[in-house]
XYZ file of C-alpha atoms in Angstrom:
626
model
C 146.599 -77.899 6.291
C 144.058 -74.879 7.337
C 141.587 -77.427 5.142
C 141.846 -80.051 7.455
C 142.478 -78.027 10.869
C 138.740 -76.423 10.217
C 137.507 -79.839 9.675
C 138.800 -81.113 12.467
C 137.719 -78.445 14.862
C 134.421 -78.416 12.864
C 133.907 -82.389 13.943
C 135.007 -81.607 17.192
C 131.786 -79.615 17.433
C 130.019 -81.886 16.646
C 130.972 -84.759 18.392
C 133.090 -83.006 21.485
C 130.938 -80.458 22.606
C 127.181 -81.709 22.250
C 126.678 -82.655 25.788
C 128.313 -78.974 27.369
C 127.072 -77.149 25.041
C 123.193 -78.188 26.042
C 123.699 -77.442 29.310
C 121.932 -74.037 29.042
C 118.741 -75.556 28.203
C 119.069 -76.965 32.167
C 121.318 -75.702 34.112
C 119.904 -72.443 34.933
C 116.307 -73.412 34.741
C 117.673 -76.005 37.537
C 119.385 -73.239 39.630
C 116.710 -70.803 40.455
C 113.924 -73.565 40.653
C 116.326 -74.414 43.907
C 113.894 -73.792 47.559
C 116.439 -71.776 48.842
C 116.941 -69.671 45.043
C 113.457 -68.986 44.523
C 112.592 -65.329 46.507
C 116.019 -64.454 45.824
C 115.493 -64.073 41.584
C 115.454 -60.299 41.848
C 118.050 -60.344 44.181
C 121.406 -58.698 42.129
C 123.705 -60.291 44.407
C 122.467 -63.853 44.523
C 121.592 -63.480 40.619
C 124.961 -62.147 39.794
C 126.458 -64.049 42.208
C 125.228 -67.408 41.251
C 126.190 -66.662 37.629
C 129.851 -65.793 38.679
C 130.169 -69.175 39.910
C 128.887 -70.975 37.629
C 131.017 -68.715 34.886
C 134.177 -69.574 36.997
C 133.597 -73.136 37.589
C 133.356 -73.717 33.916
C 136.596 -71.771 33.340
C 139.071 -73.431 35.791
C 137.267 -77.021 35.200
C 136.775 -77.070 31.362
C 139.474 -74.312 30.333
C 142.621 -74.812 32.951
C 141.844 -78.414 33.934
C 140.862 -79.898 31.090
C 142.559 -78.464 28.487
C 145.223 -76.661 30.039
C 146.301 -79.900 32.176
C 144.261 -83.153 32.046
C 144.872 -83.562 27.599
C 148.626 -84.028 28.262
C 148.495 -86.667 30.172
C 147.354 -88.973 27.227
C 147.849 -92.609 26.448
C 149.856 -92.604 22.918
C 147.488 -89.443 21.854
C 144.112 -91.175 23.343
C 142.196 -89.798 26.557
C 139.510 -90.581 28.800
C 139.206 -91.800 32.172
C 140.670 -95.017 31.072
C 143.703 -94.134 29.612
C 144.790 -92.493 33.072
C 143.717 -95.985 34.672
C 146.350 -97.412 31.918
C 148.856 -95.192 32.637
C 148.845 -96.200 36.426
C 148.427 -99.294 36.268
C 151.326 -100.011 33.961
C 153.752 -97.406 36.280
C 155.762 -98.435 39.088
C 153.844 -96.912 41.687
C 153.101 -98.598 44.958
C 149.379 -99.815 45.659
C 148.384 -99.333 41.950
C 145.326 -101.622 42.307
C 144.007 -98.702 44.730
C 143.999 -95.922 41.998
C 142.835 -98.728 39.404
C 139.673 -99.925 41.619
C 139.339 -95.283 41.972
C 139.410 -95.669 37.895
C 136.669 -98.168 37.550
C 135.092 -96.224 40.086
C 134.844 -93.062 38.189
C 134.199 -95.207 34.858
C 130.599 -96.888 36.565
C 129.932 -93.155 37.548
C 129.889 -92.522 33.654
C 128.278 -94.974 32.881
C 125.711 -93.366 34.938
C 125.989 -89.839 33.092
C 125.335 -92.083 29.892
C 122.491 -93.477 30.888
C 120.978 -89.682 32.448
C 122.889 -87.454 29.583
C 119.671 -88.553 27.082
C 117.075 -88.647 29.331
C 117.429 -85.040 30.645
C 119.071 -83.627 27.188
C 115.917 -84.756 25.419
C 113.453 -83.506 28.195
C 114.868 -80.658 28.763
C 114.454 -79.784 24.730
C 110.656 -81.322 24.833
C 109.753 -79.183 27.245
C 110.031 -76.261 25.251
C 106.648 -77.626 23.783
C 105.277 -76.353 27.198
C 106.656 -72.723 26.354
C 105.517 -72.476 22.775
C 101.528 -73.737 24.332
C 100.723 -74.799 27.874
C 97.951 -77.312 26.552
C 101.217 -79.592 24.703
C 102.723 -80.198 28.342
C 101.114 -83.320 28.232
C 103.018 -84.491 24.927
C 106.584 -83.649 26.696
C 107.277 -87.377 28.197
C 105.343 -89.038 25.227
C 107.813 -87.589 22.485
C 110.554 -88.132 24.631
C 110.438 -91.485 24.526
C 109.944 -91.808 20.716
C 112.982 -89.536 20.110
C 115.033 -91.637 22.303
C 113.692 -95.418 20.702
C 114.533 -93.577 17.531
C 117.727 -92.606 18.329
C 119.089 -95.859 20.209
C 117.073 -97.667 17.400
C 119.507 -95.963 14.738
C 122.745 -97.209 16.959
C 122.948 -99.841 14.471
C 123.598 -98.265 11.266
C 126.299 -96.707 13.048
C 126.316 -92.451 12.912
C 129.220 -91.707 10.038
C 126.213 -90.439 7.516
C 124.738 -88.584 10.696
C 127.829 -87.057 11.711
C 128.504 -85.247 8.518
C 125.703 -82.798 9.819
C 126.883 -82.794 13.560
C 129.186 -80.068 13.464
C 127.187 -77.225 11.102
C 124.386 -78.224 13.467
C 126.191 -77.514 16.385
C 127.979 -74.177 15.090
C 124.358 -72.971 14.163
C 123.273 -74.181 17.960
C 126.010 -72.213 19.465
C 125.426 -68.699 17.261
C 122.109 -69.200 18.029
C 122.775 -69.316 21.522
C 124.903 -66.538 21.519
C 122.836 -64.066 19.803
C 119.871 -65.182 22.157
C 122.068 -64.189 25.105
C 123.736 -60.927 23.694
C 120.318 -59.359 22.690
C 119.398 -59.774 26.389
C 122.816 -58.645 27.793
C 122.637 -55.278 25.419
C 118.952 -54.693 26.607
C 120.345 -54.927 30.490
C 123.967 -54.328 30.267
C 124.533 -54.452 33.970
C 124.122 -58.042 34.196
C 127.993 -57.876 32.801
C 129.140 -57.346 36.249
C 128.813 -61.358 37.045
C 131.966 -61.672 35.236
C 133.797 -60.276 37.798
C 134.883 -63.432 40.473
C 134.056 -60.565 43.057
C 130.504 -61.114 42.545
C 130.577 -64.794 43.319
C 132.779 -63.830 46.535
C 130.251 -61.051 47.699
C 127.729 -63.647 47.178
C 129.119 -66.846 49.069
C 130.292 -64.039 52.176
C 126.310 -62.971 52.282
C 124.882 -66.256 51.646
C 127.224 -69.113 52.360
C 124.441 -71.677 52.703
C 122.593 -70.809 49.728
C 126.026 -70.468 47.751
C 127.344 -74.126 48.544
C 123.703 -75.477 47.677
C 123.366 -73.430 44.633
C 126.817 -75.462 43.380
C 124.513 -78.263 43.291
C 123.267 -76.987 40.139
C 126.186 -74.833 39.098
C 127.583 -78.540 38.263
C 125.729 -78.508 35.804
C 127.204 -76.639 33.424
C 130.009 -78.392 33.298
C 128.795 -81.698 32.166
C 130.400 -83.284 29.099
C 133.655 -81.881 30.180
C 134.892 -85.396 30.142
C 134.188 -85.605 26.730
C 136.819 -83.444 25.873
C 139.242 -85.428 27.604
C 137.845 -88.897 26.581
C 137.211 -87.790 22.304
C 140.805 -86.282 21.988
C 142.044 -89.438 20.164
C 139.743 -88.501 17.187
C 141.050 -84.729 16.991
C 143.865 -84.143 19.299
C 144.321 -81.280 21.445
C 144.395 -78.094 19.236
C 141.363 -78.773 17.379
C 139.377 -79.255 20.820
C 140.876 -76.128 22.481
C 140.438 -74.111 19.530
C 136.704 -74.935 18.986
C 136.396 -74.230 22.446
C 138.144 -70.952 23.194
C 137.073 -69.541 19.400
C 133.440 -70.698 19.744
C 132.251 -72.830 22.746
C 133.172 -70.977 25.334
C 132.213 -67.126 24.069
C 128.495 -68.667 23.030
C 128.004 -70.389 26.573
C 128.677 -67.204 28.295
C 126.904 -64.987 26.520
C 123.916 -67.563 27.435
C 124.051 -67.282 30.771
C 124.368 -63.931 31.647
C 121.384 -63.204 28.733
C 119.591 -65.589 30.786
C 120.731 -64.021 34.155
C 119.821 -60.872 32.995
C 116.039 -62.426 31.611
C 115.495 -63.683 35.329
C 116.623 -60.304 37.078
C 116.061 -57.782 35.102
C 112.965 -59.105 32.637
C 109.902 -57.649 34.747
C 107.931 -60.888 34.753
C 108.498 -64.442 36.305
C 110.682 -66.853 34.010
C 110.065 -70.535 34.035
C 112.323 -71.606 31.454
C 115.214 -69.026 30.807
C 116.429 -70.655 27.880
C 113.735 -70.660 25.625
C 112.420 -67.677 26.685
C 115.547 -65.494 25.911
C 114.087 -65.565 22.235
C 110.500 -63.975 21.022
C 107.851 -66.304 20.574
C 107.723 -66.103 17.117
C 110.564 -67.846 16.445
C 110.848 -70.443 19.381
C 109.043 -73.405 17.494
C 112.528 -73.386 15.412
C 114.807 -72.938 18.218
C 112.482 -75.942 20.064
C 113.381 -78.088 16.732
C 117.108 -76.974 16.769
C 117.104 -77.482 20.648
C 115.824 -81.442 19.851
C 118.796 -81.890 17.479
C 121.269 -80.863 19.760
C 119.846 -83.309 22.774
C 119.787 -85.727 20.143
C 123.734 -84.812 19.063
C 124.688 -84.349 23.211
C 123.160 -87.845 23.732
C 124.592 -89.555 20.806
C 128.072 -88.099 21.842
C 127.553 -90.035 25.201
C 126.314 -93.496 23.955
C 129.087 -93.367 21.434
C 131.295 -92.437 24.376
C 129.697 -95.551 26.088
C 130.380 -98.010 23.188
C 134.204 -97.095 23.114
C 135.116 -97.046 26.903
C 133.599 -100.651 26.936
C 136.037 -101.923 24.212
C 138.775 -100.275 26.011
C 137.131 -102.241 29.395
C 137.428 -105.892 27.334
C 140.664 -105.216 25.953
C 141.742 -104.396 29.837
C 140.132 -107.172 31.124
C 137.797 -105.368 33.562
C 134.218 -106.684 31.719
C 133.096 -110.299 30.032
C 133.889 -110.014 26.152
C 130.413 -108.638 24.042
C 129.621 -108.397 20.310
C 131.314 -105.384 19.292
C 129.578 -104.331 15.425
C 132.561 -101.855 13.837
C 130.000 -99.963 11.253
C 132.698 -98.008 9.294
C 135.149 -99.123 7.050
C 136.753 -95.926 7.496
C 136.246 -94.378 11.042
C 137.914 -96.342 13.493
C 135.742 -95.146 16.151
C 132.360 -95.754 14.265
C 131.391 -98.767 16.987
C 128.242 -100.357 18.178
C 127.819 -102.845 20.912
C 124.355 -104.364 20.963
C 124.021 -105.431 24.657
C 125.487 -101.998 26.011
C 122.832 -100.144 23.393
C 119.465 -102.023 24.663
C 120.453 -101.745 28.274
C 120.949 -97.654 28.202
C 118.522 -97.294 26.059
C 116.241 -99.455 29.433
C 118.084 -97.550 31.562
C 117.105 -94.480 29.660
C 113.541 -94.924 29.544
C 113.005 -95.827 33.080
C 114.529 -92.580 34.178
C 111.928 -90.494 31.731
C 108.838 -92.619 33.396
C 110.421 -92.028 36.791
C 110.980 -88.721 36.904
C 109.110 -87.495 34.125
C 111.105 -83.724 34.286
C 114.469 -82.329 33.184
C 114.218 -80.583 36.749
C 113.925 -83.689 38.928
C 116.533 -85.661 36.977
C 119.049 -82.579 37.639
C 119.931 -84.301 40.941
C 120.723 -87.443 39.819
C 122.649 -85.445 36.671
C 124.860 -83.780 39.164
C 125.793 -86.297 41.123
C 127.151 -88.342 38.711
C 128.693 -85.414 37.419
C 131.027 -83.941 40.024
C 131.762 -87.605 41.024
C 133.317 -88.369 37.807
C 135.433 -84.971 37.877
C 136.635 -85.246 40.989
C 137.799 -89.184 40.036
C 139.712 -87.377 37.048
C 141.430 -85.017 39.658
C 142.413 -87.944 41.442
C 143.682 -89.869 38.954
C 145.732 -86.584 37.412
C 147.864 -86.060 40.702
C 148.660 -89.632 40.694
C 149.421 -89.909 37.044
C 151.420 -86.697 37.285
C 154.368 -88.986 38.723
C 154.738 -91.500 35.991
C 153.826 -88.925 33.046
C 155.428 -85.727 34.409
C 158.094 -86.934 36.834
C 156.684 -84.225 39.728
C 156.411 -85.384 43.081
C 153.421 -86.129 45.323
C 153.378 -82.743 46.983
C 153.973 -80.694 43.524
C 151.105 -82.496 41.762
C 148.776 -81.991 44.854
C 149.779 -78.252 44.613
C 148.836 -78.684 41.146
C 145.618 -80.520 41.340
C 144.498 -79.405 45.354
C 142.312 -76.441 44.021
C 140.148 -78.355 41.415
C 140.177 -81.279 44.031
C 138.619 -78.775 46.798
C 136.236 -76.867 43.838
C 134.730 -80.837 42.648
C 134.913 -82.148 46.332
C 132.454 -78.852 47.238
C 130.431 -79.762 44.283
C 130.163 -83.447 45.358
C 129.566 -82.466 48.820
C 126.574 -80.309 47.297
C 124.702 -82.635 45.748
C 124.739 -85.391 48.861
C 121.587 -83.951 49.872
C 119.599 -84.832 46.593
C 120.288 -88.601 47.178
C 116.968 -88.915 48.428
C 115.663 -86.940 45.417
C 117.154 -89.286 42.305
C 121.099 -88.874 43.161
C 121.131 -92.870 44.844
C 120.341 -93.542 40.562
C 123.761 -93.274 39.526
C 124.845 -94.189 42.695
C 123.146 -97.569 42.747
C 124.178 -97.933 39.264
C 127.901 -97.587 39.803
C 127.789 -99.598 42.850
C 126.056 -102.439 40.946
C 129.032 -101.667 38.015
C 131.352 -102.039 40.645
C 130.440 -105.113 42.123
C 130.310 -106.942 38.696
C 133.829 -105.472 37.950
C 134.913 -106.831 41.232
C 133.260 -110.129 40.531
C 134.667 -110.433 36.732
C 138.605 -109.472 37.943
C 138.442 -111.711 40.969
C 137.478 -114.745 38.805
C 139.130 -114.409 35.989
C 142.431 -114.229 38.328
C 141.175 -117.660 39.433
C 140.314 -119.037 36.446
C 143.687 -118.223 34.915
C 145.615 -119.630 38.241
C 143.569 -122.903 37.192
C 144.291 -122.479 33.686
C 147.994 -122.377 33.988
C 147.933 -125.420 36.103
C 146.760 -127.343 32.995
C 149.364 -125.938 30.368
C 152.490 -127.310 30.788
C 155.596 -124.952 29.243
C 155.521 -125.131 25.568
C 159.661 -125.565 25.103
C 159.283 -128.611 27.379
C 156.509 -130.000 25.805
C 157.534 -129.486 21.915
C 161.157 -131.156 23.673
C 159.487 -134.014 24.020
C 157.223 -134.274 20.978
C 161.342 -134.809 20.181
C 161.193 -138.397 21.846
C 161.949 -141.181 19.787
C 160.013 -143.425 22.246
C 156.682 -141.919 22.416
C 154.069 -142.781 20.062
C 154.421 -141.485 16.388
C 152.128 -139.017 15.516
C 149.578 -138.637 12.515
C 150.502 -135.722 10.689
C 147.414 -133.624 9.054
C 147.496 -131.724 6.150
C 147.224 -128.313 5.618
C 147.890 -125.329 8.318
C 146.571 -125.033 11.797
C 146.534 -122.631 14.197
C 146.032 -122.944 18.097
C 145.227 -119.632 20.149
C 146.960 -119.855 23.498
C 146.341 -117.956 26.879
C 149.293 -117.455 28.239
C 152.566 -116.847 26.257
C 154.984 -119.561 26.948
C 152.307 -121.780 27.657
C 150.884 -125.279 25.968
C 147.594 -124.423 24.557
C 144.886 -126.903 26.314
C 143.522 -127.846 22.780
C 147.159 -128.208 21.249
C 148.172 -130.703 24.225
C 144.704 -132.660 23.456
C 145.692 -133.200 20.161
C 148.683 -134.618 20.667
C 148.248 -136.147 23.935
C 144.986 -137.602 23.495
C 144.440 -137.821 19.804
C 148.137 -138.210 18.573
C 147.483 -136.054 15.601
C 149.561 -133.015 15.017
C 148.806 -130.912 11.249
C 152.140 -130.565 9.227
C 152.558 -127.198 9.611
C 150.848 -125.620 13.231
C 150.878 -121.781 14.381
C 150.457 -120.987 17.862
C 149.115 -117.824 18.506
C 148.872 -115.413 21.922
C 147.460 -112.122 21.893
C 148.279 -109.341 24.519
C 146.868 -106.056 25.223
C 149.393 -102.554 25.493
C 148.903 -100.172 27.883
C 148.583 -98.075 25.285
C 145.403 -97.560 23.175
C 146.775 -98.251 19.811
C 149.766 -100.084 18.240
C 150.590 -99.991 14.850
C 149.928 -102.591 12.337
C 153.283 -103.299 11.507
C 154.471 -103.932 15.092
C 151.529 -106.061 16.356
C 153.032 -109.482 15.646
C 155.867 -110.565 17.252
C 157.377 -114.320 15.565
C 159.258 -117.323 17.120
C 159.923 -119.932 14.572
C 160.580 -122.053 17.942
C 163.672 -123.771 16.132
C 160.641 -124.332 13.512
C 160.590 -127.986 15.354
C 158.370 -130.420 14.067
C 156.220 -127.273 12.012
C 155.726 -125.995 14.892
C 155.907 -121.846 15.209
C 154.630 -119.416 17.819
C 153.413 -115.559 17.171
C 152.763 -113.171 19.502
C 150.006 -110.402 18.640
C 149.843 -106.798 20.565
C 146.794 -105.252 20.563
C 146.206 -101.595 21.844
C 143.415 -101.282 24.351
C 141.284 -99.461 21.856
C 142.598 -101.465 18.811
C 139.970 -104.237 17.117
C 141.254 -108.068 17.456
C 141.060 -109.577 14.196
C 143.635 -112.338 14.213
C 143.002 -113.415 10.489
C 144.217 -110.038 9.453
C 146.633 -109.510 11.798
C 148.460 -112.750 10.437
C 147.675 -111.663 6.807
C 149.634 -108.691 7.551
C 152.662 -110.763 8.315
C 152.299 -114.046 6.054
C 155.586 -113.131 3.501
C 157.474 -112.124 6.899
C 158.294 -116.046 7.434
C 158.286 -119.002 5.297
C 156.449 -120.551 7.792
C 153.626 -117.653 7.824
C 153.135 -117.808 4.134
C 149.846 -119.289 4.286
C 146.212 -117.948 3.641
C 145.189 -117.203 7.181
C 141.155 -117.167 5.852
C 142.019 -121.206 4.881
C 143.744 -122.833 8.079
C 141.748 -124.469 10.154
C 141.962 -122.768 14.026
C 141.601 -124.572 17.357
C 140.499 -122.832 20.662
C 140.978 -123.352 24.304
C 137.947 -122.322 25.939
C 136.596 -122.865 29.900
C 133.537 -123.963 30.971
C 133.607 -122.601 34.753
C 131.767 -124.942 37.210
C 131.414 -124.786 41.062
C 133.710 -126.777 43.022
C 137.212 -125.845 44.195
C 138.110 -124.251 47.132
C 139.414 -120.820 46.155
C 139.061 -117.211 48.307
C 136.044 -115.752 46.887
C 132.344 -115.064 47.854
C 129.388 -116.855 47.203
C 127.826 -114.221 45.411
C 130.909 -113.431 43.156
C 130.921 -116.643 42.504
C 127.913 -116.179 41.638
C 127.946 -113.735 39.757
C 131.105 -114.406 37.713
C 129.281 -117.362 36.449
C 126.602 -115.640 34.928
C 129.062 -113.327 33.301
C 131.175 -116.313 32.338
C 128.301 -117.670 30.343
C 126.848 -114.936 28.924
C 130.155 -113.408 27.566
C 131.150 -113.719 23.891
C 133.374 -116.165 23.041
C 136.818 -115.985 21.687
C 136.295 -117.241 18.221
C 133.902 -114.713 17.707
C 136.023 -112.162 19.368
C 138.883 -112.866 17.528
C 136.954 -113.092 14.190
C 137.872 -116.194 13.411
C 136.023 -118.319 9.989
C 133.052 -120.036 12.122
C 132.984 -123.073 8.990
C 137.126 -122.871 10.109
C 137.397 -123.192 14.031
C 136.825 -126.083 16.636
C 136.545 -125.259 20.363
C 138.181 -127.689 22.715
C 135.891 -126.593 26.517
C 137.867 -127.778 30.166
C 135.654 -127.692 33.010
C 137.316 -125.199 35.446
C 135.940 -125.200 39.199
C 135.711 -121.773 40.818
């Protein structure tokens, strides 16, 4: 059992904590290149000050809020911004779409750390080539962009191999950082006194101004912090908290104030605090274990990427993609080929852009604090469903971190101008195609239903003696429906048009849970229908983080029912797709239309989503107006 918990917290190193725990190669470097922060570096009570906050912040968001509150309110053991979207929208509450459109808010917002998280991780570690010798600053944006087409490029072959070396990696990242800082904290001692939250109080009652701007950076520190949240389905909760309180934590504080005490008390001007807190002889290694843990924080945050976009096309928010599982044994080991080449676009243009970790910082911490204060949100809601407290006693609970990420918002609004609109325009353009994708789709399934007539009336009257007798096929088929209780389209064609019907016919509907996983055994649900005419209809439950596969879902179940016991890899499978066209007079936009459209035709179909045998299945397309 110890075996496995040191494993566990060991991985969670590695995977949880690579994006937080580079946020000392930034964060810092960011804060006193500030206007207002830049006369003020000798200054003890803006230095200590600043340092208080950002020590604070880090404590009440990642320590009390994350782990003390937000990772028990999970979905079935899974986190993530998502799973609190499930959990409201499959409660009671009144006005749930509001909360749900607040969750697919915050979700385009992180879409919009995923697509910074690389750019400035990697920078910010390339730029150390700049502190080893001034004449390499010219080779920063250049090997930039080959790290990141290298790592994007490796996406692929999926990271299980990689991740072996994550965590011992990122435990020799975080001594390193630790010693860095404590060698400067026991040559200037004093710089201890920014633990104190008096320091940040003296500080924001001298300078209030420069205080509330300086949060603009402070945010910064606290990046990833979602990841703790949204990765507890591969760990759990202990292993996270106790990486983080045993080894996280202690090593990211002793960074800052050694690189607090650098800036105040070193004698000389300090450009980049980070690397400098270590003698030049040996910061060509830490610049080389700096680049490996960029290239773990921003791997963390595409895989992050890949697996809320399943859980998005299980929920029905996005079109259906290609989704490549690249582990037999990791559940999580995804890659999604579509969401891969457009960060890695994404990615790139920021690096040409911007071409600096410090003007990217802006558009880091807006889409930062945006996302945490979504999460706060979403907590005091969910705290009624999950918890059973009342409105007011969840506000009490969640009012202080709602005020601390609202200031930090707030703070950033001014560098909109300055690369903050990037994740704004991002998430708005999200937001629109999520808007676009829901509100058709609603449409498409009103017109849908219109077409399937009630399967117990229709298999009544494959019961009448009058109508014309059928051919009967051999061998098995099975007919994916839509809508449970429904005719499939394809089904009714057969019989309707083609009066053919095979001897023994499956119907088969597949649901998503609200909750992330279901087990194997209780996915299928059977109705043998009165087993009229061969005719028997399964129900399949998928979680929204569980992989379709109906093939082996109804291999699972085949000596279940005599009906069943067939080799699911042999039947031949008919699908009901739509082929959306304009016409129809229904309550939605020109562009959504639009736009929907596009989606519509670009999105993956179901045969391929479902895994069905391609030699196996025929698709049966009904033009649907929109």
């Amino acid at each position: 059992r110890t075996a496995v918990g040191t494993g566990l917290v060991l991985g969670a190193l590695g995977v949880v904590f690579g994006d937080i725990g580079t946020s000392p190669l930034y964060a810092l470097k960011t804060a006193f290149s500030l206007p207002h922060m830049r006369e003020y570096a000798t200054d003890a009570v803006v230095v200590h000050g600043l340092l208080s906050l950002l020590i604070w912040t880090v404590t009440l968001i990642v320590s009390v809020k994350y782990i003390g509150m937000v990772m028990k309110a999970n979905n079935h053991g899974e986190g993530g911004i998502m799973a609190l979207v499930s959990i409201i929208s499959s409660s009671r509450l009144r006005k749930r779409w509001i909360y749900v459109a607040l969750g697919l808010a915050g979700v385009a917002l992180f879409y919009g750390d995923s697509v910074v998280t690389p750019a400035i991780s990697v920078l910010s570690a390339a730029e150390g080539l700049g502190v080893i010798s001034p004449g390499l600053d010219h080779l920063v944006v250049p090997v930039t962009i080959a790290l990141l087409v290298l790592l994007f490029g490796v996406q692929r072959y999926g990271t299980e191999l990689i991740g072996r070396l994550f965590g011992p990696v990122m435990v020799l990242w975080f001594a390193v950082m630790a010693v860095g800082g404590l060698w400067r904290i026991v040559q200037h001692p004093a710089i201890l006194q920014a633990l104190s939250p008096a320091e940040a109080v003296f500080f924001v009652a001298q300078h209030p101004l420069m205080a509330f701007l300086s949060m603009s950076a402070v945010v910064l520190a606290v990046t990833g912090a979602e990841a703790l949240y949204a990765d507890m389905g591969h760990f759990g909760r202990p292993p996270i908290a106790r990486a983080w309180f045993l080894c996280v934590f202690p090593a990211l504080m002793l960074c800052y104030l050694g690189q607090g005490a650098l800036v105040l008390y070193g004698g000389n001007p300090v450009s980049n605090p980070f690397f400098e807190l270590f003698p030049a002889v040996v910061r060509p290694a830490i610049l080389v274990l700096a680049t490996a843990a960029t290239l773990i924080a921003s791997q963390s945050v595409i895989s992050g990427a890949f697996s809320l976009t399943r859980q998005a096309i299980q929920l029905g928010f996005v079109p259906r993609m290609r989704i490549v599982q690249t582990s037999d044994h990791s559940f999580g080991q995804i890659y999604i080929p579509l969401v891969n080449g457009l960060l890695l676009v994404g990615v790139l243009g920021l690096v040409l852009t911007f071409g600096s970790s410090e003007r990217l910082a802006g558009a880091f911490g807006l889409a930062v604090s945006g996302t945490l204060l979504v999460d706060s949100i979403l907590l005091m809601i969910a705290m009624r469903p999950v918890w059973k407290r009342s409105l007011p006693k969840a506000a009490l609970y969640c009012g202080g971190f709602i005020i601390l990420e609202a200031i930090l918002l707030l703070a950033n609004l001014p560098k909109i101008p300055h690369g903050g609109w990037v994740p704004l325009a991002l998430a708005a353009l999200l937001l629109l195609c999520f808007n676009a994708w829901i509100r058709g789709q609603r449409i498409i399934s009103r017109e849908r239903r219109a077409l399937e007539p009630p399967l117990d009336k229709f298999i009544a009257k494959l019961q009448d003696k009058r109508r014309k007798p059928l051919v009967r096929l051999p061998g098995h088929a099975i007919y994916i429906g839509h809508h449970p209780g429904k005719t499939p389209t394809a089904l009714r064609t057969a019989i309707e048009d083609m009066h053919e019907l095979h001897e023994k016919t499956v119907i088969v509907y597949v649901t998503t849970s609200s909750a992330a996983h279901v087990p194997v055994e209780d996915r299928v649900a059977i109705d043998s229908l009165g087993y009229a005419d061969g005719i028997s209809q399964v129900t399949i439950t998928y979680g929204f983080h569980d992989t379709p596969n109906i093939p082996r879902s109804l291999e699972s179940i085949r000596y279940r029912s005599p009906e069943l016991n067939f080799d699911p890899y042999k039947a031949h499978y008919f699908v009901s797709l739509s082929r959306v066209v304009t016409g129809g007079n229904h309550a939605i936009y020109g562009w959504q239309r639009a736009l929907y459209m596009t989606m519509s035709r670009n999105s993956l179909s179901s045969s391929d989503y479902y895994h069905l045998p391609a030699d196996r299945t025929l698709e049966v397309r009904t033009l649907l107006p929109i």
